[in-house]
mmCIF file with all atom_site columns, C-alpha atoms in Angstrom:
data_model
loop_
_atom_site.group_PDB
_atom_site.id
_atom_site.type_symbol
_atom_site.label_atom_id
_atom_site.label_alt_id
_atom_site.label_comp_id
_atom_site.label_asym_id
_atom_site.label_entity_id
_atom_site.label_seq_id
_atom_site.pdbx_PDB_ins_code
_atom_site.Cartn_x
_atom_site.Cartn_y
_atom_site.Cartn_z
_atom_site.occupancy
_atom_site.B_iso_or_equiv
_atom_site.pdbx_formal_charge
_atom_site.auth_seq_id
_atom_site.auth_comp_id
_atom_site.auth_asym_id
_atom_site.auth_atom_id
_atom_site.pdbx_PDB_model_num
ATOM 1  C CA . UNK A 1 1  ? -3.679  -21.765 18.003 1.00 0.00 ? 1  UNK A CA 1
ATOM 2  C CA . UNK A 1 2  ? -1.586  -23.874 20.397 1.00 0.00 ? 2  UNK A CA 1
ATOM 3  C CA . UNK A 1 3  ? 1.725   -22.854 18.772 1.00 0.00 ? 3  UNK A CA 1
ATOM 4  C CA . UNK A 1 4  ? 2.278   -19.836 21.014 1.00 0.00 ? 4  UNK A CA 1
ATOM 5  C CA . UNK A 1 5  ? 5.829   -19.119 19.877 1.00 0.00 ? 5  UNK A CA 1
ATOM 6  C CA . UNK A 1 6  ? 4.936   -19.659 16.193 1.00 0.00 ? 6  UNK A CA 1
ATOM 7  C CA . UNK A 1 7  ? 7.850   -21.977 15.474 1.00 0.00 ? 7  UNK A CA 1
ATOM 8  C CA . UNK A 1 8  ? 5.776   -24.809 13.996 1.00 0.00 ? 8  UNK A CA 1
ATOM 9  C CA . UNK A 1 9  ? 6.484   -27.125 16.953 1.00 0.00 ? 9  UNK A CA 1
ATOM 10 C CA . UNK A 1 10 ? 3.472   -27.760 19.198 1.00 0.00 ? 10 UNK A CA 1
ATOM 11 C CA . UNK A 1 11 ? 5.507   -29.821 21.639 1.00 0.00 ? 11 UNK A CA 1
ATOM 12 C CA . UNK A 1 12 ? 7.485   -26.888 23.091 1.00 0.00 ? 12 UNK A CA 1
ATOM 13 C CA . UNK A 1 13 ? 4.555   -24.651 24.083 1.00 0.00 ? 13 UNK A CA 1
ATOM 14 C CA . UNK A 1 14 ? 3.465   -24.993 27.697 1.00 0.00 ? 14 UNK A CA 1
ATOM 15 C CA . UNK A 1 15 ? 1.886   -22.161 29.669 1.00 0.00 ? 15 UNK A CA 1
ATOM 16 C CA . UNK A 1 16 ? 2.030   -23.958 33.016 1.00 0.00 ? 16 UNK A CA 1
ATOM 17 C CA . UNK A 1 17 ? 5.358   -25.810 32.847 1.00 0.00 ? 17 UNK A CA 1
ATOM 18 C CA . UNK A 1 18 ? 6.636   -24.461 36.177 1.00 0.00 ? 18 UNK A CA 1
ATOM 19 C CA . UNK A 1 19 ? 3.492   -25.627 37.997 1.00 0.00 ? 19 UNK A CA 1
ATOM 20 C CA . UNK A 1 20 ? 3.542   -29.016 36.304 1.00 0.00 ? 20 UNK A CA 1
ATOM 21 C CA . UNK A 1 21 ? 7.218   -29.631 36.979 1.00 0.00 ? 21 UNK A CA 1
ATOM 22 C CA . UNK A 1 22 ? 7.053   -28.546 40.627 1.00 0.00 ? 22 UNK A CA 1
ATOM 23 C CA . UNK A 1 23 ? 4.003   -30.722 41.297 1.00 0.00 ? 23 UNK A CA 1
ATOM 24 C CA . UNK A 1 24 ? 5.445   -33.796 39.604 1.00 0.00 ? 24 UNK A CA 1
ATOM 25 C CA . UNK A 1 25 ? 3.187   -33.743 36.522 1.00 0.00 ? 25 UNK A CA 1
ATOM 26 C CA . UNK A 1 26 ? 6.112   -33.368 34.124 1.00 0.00 ? 26 UNK A CA 1
ATOM 27 C CA . UNK A 1 27 ? 6.071   -31.252 30.969 1.00 0.00 ? 27 UNK A CA 1
ATOM 28 C CA . UNK A 1 28 ? 2.762   -31.558 29.094 1.00 0.00 ? 28 UNK A CA 1
ATOM 29 C CA . UNK A 1 29 ? 2.516   -29.416 25.935 1.00 0.00 ? 29 UNK A CA 1
ATOM 30 C CA . UNK A 1 30 ? -0.628  -27.278 25.745 1.00 0.00 ? 30 UNK A CA 1
ATOM 31 C CA . UNK A 1 31 ? -2.091  -29.253 22.840 1.00 0.00 ? 31 UNK A CA 1
ATOM 32 C CA . UNK A 1 32 ? -2.126  -32.375 25.056 1.00 0.00 ? 32 UNK A CA 1
ATOM 33 C CA . UNK A 1 33 ? -2.980  -30.654 28.342 1.00 0.00 ? 33 UNK A CA 1
ATOM 34 C CA . UNK A 1 34 ? -6.632  -30.891 29.403 1.00 0.00 ? 34 UNK A CA 1
ATOM 35 C CA . UNK A 1 35 ? -6.175  -28.103 31.992 1.00 0.00 ? 35 UNK A CA 1
ATOM 36 C CA . UNK A 1 36 ? -3.774  -25.516 30.522 1.00 0.00 ? 36 UNK A CA 1
ATOM 37 C CA . UNK A 1 37 ? -3.479  -23.476 33.722 1.00 0.00 ? 37 UNK A CA 1
ATOM 38 C CA . UNK A 1 38 ? -3.760  -26.254 36.339 1.00 0.00 ? 38 UNK A CA 1
ATOM 39 C CA . UNK A 1 39 ? -6.689  -24.540 38.089 1.00 0.00 ? 39 UNK A CA 1
ATOM 40 C CA . UNK A 1 40 ? -8.803  -27.688 38.238 1.00 0.00 ? 40 UNK A CA 1
ATOM 41 C CA . UNK A 1 41 ? -11.158 -26.529 35.460 1.00 0.00 ? 41 UNK A CA 1
ATOM 42 C CA . UNK A 1 42 ? -10.827 -28.268 32.113 1.00 0.00 ? 42 UNK A CA 1
ATOM 43 C CA . UNK A 1 43 ? -9.741  -25.972 29.293 1.00 0.00 ? 43 UNK A CA 1
ATOM 44 C CA . UNK A 1 44 ? -12.798 -27.017 27.267 1.00 0.00 ? 44 UNK A CA 1
ATOM 45 C CA . UNK A 1 45 ? -14.971 -25.566 30.049 1.00 0.00 ? 45 UNK A CA 1
ATOM 46 C CA . UNK A 1 46 ? -13.090 -22.237 29.992 1.00 0.00 ? 46 UNK A CA 1
ATOM 47 C CA . UNK A 1 47 ? -13.549 -21.462 26.293 1.00 0.00 ? 47 UNK A CA 1
ATOM 48 C CA . UNK A 1 48 ? -16.745 -20.777 24.353 1.00 0.00 ? 48 UNK A CA 1
ATOM 49 C CA . UNK A 1 49 ? -17.576 -22.340 20.986 1.00 0.00 ? 49 UNK A CA 1
ATOM 50 C CA . UNK A 1 50 ? -20.731 -20.927 19.434 1.00 0.00 ? 50 UNK A CA 1
ATOM 51 C CA . UNK A 1 51 ? -23.149 -22.676 17.049 1.00 0.00 ? 51 UNK A CA 1
ATOM 52 C CA . UNK A 1 52 ? -21.090 -21.473 14.065 1.00 0.00 ? 52 UNK A CA 1
ATOM 53 C CA . UNK A 1 53 ? -17.910 -23.043 15.429 1.00 0.00 ? 53 UNK A CA 1
ATOM 54 C CA . UNK A 1 54 ? -16.355 -19.703 16.390 1.00 0.00 ? 54 UNK A CA 1
ATOM 55 C CA . UNK A 1 55 ? -14.124 -19.855 19.448 1.00 0.00 ? 55 UNK A CA 1
ATOM 56 C CA . UNK A 1 56 ? -13.898 -17.102 22.037 1.00 0.00 ? 56 UNK A CA 1
ATOM 57 C CA . UNK A 1 57 ? -11.746 -16.897 25.128 1.00 0.00 ? 57 UNK A CA 1
ATOM 58 C CA . UNK A 1 58 ? -13.475 -15.235 28.091 1.00 0.00 ? 58 UNK A CA 1
ATOM 59 C CA . UNK A 1 59 ? -11.401 -13.237 30.579 1.00 0.00 ? 59 UNK A CA 1
ATOM 60 C CA . UNK A 1 60 ? -13.708 -13.209 33.597 1.00 0.00 ? 60 UNK A CA 1
ATOM 61 C CA . UNK A 1 61 ? -11.372 -11.193 35.845 1.00 0.00 ? 61 UNK A CA 1
ATOM 62 C CA . UNK A 1 62 ? -10.401 -8.669  33.132 1.00 0.00 ? 62 UNK A CA 1
ATOM 63 C CA . UNK A 1 63 ? -6.647  -9.026  33.649 1.00 0.00 ? 63 UNK A CA 1
ATOM 64 C CA . UNK A 1 64 ? -5.848  -9.550  29.964 1.00 0.00 ? 64 UNK A CA 1
ATOM 65 C CA . UNK A 1 65 ? -5.203  -13.290 30.280 1.00 0.00 ? 65 UNK A CA 1
ATOM 66 C CA . UNK A 1 66 ? -7.998  -15.560 29.051 1.00 0.00 ? 66 UNK A CA 1
ATOM 67 C CA . UNK A 1 67 ? -9.495  -17.879 31.676 1.00 0.00 ? 67 UNK A CA 1
ATOM 68 C CA . UNK A 1 68 ? -8.083  -21.047 30.103 1.00 0.00 ? 68 UNK A CA 1
ATOM 69 C CA . UNK A 1 69 ? -4.544  -19.727 30.740 1.00 0.00 ? 69 UNK A CA 1
ATOM 70 C CA . UNK A 1 70 ? -5.274  -17.862 33.998 1.00 0.00 ? 70 UNK A CA 1
ATOM 71 C CA . UNK A 1 71 ? -5.224  -19.934 37.189 1.00 0.00 ? 71 UNK A CA 1
ATOM 72 C CA . UNK A 1 72 ? -6.564  -16.993 39.240 1.00 0.00 ? 72 UNK A CA 1
ATOM 73 C CA . UNK A 1 73 ? -9.667  -16.238 37.165 1.00 0.00 ? 73 UNK A CA 1
#
């Protein structure tokens, strides 16, 4: 799920690279990033895993970008 460009390389997928680089964090691939959108809320707190292990990605502001990737949600 973290291989957004489907090239088999998890280390080149980063949805908040511009924010990380401009704030001095450096490039952190999504699979290692605890806060994929740098909004101060951990990614694990912005997704839902039900009792059956199914993962869903809420979009609380309805803009088409799930909360874990949306800094303005």
